[in-house]
Coordinates of N, CA and C in Angstrom, one line a residue:
X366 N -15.5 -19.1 -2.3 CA -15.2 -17.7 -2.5 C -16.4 -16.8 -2.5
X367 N -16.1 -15.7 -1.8 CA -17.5 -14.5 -1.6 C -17.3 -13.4 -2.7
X368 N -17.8 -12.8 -3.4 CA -17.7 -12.0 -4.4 C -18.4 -10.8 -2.8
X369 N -18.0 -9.7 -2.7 CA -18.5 -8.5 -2.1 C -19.0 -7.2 -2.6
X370 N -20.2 -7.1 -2.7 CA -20.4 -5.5 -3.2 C -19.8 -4.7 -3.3
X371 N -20.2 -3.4 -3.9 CA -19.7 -2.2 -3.6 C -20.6 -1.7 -2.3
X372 N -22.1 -2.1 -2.5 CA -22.9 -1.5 -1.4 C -22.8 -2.0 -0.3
X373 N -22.3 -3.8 -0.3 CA -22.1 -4.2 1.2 C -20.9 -3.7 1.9
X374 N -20.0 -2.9 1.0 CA -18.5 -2.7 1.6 C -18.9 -1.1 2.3
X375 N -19.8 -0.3 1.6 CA -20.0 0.4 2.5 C -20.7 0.6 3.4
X376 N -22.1 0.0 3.5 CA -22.6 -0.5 4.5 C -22.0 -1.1 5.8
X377 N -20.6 -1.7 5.6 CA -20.0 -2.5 6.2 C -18.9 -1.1 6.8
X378 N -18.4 -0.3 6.1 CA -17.4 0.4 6.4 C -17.8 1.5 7.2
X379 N -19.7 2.2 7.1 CA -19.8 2.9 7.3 C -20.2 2.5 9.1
X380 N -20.6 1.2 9.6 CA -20.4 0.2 10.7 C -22.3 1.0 11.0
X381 N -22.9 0.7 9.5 CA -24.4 0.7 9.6 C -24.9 -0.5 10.4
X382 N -26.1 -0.2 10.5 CA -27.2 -1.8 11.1 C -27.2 -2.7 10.3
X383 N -27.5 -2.4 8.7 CA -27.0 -3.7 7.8 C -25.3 -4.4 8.0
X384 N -24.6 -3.0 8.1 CA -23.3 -3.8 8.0 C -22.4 -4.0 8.7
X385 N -23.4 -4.3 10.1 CA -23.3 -5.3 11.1 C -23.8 -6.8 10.7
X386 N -24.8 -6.9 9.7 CA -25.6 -7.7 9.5 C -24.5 -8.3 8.6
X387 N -23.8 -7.7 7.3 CA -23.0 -8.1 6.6 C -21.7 -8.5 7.0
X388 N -21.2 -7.6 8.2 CA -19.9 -8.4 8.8 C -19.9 -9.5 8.7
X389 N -21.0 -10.4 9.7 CA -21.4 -11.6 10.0 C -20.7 -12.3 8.7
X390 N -21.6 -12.0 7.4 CA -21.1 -13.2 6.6 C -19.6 -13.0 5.9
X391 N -19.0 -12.0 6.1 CA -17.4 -12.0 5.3 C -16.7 -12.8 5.6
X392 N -16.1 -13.3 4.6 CA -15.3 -14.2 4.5 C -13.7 -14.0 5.2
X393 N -13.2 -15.0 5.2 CA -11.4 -14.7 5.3 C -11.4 -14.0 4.0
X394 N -10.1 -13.0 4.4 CA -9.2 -12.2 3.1 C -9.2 -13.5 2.0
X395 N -8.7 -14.9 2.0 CA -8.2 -15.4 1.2 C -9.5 -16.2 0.6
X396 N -11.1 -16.2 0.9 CA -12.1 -16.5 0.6 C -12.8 -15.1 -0.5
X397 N -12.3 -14.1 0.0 CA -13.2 -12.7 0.0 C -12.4 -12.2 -1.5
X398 N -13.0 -12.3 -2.6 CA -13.2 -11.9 -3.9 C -13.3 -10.2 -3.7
X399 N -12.2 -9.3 -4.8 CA -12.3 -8.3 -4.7 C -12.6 -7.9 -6.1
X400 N -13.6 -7.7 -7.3 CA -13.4 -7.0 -8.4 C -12.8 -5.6 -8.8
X401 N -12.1 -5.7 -9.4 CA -11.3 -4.5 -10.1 C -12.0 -3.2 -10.1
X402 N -13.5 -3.6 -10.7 CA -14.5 -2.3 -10.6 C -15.1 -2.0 -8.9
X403 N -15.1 -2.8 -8.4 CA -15.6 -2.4 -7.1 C -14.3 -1.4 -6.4
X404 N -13.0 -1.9 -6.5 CA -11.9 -1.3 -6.1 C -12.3 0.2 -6.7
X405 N -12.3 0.4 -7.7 CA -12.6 1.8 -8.9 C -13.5 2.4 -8.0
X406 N -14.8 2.2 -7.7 CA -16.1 2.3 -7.2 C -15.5 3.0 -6.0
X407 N -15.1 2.0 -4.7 CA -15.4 2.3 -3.6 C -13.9 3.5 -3.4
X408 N -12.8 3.4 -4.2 CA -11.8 4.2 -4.2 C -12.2 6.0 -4.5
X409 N -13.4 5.7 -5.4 CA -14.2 7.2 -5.6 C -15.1 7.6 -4.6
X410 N -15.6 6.7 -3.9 CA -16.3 7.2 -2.6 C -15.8 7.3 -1.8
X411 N -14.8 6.9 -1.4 CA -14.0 7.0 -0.2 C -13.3 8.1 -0.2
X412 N -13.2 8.8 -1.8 CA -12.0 9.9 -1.2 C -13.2 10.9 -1.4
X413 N -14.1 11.2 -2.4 CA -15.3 12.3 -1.9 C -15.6 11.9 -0.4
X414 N -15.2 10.8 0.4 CA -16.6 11.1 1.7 C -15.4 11.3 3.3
X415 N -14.1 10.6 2.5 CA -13.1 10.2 3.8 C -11.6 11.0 3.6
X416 N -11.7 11.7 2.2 CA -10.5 11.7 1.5 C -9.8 11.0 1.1
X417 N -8.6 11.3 0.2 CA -7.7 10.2 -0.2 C -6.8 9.3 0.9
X418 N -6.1 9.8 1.9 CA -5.3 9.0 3.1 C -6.1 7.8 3.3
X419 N -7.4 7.8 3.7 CA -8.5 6.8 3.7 C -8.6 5.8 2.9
X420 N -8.9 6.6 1.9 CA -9.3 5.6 0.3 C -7.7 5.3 0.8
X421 N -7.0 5.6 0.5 CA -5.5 4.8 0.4 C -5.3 3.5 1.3
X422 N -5.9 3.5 2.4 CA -5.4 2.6 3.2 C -6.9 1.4 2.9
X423 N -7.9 1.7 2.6 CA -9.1 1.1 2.7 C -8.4 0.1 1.1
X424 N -8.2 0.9 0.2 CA -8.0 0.2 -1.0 C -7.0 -0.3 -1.0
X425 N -5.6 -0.8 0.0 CA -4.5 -1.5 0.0 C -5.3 -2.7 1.0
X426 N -5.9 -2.3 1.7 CA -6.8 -3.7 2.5 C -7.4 -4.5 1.6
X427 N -8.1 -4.1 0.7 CA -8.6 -4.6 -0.7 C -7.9 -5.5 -1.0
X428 N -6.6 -5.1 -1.1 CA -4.8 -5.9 -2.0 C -4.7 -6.6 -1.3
X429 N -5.2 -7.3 0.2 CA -4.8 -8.3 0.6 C -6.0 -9.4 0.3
X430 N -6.8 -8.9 -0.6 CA -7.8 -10.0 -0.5 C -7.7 -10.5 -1.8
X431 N -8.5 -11.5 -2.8 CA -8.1 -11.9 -3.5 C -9.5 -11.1 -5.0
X432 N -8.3 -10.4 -5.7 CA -8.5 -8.7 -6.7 C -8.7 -9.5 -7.8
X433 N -9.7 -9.8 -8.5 CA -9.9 -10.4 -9.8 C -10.7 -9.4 -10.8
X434 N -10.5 -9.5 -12.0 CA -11.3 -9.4 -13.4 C -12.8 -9.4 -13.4
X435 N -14.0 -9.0 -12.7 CA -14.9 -9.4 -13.1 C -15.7 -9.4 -14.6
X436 N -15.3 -11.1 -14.7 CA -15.5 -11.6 -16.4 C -16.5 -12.1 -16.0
X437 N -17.6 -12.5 -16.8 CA -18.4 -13.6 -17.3 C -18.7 -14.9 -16.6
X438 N -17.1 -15.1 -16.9 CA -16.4 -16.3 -16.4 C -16.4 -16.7 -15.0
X439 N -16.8 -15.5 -14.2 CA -16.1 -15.4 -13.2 C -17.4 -16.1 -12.2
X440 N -17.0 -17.1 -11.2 CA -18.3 -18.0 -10.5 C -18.1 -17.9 -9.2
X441 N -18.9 -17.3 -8.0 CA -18.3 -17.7 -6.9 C -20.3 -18.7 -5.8
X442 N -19.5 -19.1 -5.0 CA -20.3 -19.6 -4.3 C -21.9 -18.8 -4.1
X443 N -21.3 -18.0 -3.4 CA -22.6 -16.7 -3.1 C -21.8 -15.3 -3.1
X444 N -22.6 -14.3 -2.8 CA -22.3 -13.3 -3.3 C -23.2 -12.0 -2.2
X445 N -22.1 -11.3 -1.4 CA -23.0 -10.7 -0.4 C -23.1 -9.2 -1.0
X446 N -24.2 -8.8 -1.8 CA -25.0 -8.0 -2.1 C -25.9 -7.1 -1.4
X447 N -25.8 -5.9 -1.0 CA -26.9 -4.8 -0.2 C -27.9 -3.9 -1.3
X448 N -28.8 -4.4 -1.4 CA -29.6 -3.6 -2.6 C -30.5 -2.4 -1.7
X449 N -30.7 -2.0 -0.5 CA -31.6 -1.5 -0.3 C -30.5 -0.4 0.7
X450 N -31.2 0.8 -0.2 CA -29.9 2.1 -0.2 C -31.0 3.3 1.1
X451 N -32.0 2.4 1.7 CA -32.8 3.6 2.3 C -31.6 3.8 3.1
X452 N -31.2 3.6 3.7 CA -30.1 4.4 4.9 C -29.9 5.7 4.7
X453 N -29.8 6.1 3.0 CA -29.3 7.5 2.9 C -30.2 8.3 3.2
X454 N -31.6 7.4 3.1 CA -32.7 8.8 4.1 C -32.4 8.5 5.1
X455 N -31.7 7.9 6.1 CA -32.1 7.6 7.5 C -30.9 8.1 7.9
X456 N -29.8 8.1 7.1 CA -28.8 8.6 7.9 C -28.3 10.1 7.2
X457 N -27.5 10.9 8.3 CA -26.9 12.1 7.9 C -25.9 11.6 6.8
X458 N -25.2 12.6 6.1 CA -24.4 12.9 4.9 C -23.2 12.0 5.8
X459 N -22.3 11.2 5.2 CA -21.2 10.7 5.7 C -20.7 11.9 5.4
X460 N -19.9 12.2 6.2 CA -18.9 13.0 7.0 C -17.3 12.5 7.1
X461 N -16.3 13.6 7.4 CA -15.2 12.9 7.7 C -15.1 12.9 9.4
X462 N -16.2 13.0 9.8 CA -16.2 12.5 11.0 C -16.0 10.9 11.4
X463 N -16.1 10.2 10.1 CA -15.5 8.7 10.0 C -14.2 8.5 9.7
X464 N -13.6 9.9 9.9 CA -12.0 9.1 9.2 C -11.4 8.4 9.6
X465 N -11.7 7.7 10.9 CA -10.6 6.8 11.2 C -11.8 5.3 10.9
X466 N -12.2 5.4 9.9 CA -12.6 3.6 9.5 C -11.8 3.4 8.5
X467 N -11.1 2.1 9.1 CA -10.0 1.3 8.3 C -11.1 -0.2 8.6
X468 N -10.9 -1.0 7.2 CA -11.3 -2.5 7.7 C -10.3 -3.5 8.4
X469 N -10.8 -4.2 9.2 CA -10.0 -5.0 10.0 C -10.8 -6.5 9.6
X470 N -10.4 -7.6 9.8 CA -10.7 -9.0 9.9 C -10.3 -10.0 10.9

């Protein structure tokens, strides 16, 4: 099982050079770990940057993956993480010039 960031999911959503890089490693839905707070997280950026309609459908794609508790407890294989946020110098303000990004697999 993949635990997935909040920063690889946008990286990945926003279809940057990293997350082209991070496509590569996602897992199947039924591999791909979704935390409760990343859901919270990426549901608040999605509707400041895409609106709600967006966040709506981005965060039911979430529901088909597998939505857990991040506890303590909680152990996965690896874990695809984006720590390096320079993009937002490199790139313009997301826009709802993206609205039509939905995730697909």
């Amino acid at each position: 099982m993949v635990l997935v960031d909040r920063s690889a999911w946008i990286e990945w959503l926003i279809g940057s050079p990293t997350g082209g890089i991070v496509a590569a490693d996602l897992p199947s839905r039924g591999q791909w770990l979704v935390p409760t707070i990343v859901q919270l997280e990426l549901a608040k950026w999605l509707t400041r940057e895409v609106g709600e309609e967006k966040a709506d459908q981005v965060i039911a794609f979430t529901e088909t993956c597998l939505v857990v508790d991040l506890t303590p407890g909680l152990r996965c294989q690896r874990q695809i993480c984006v720590r390096d946020t320079s993009w937002r110098q490199r790139r313009p303000s997301f826009t709802r010039r993206h609205s039509s990004m939905v995730p697909s697999c």
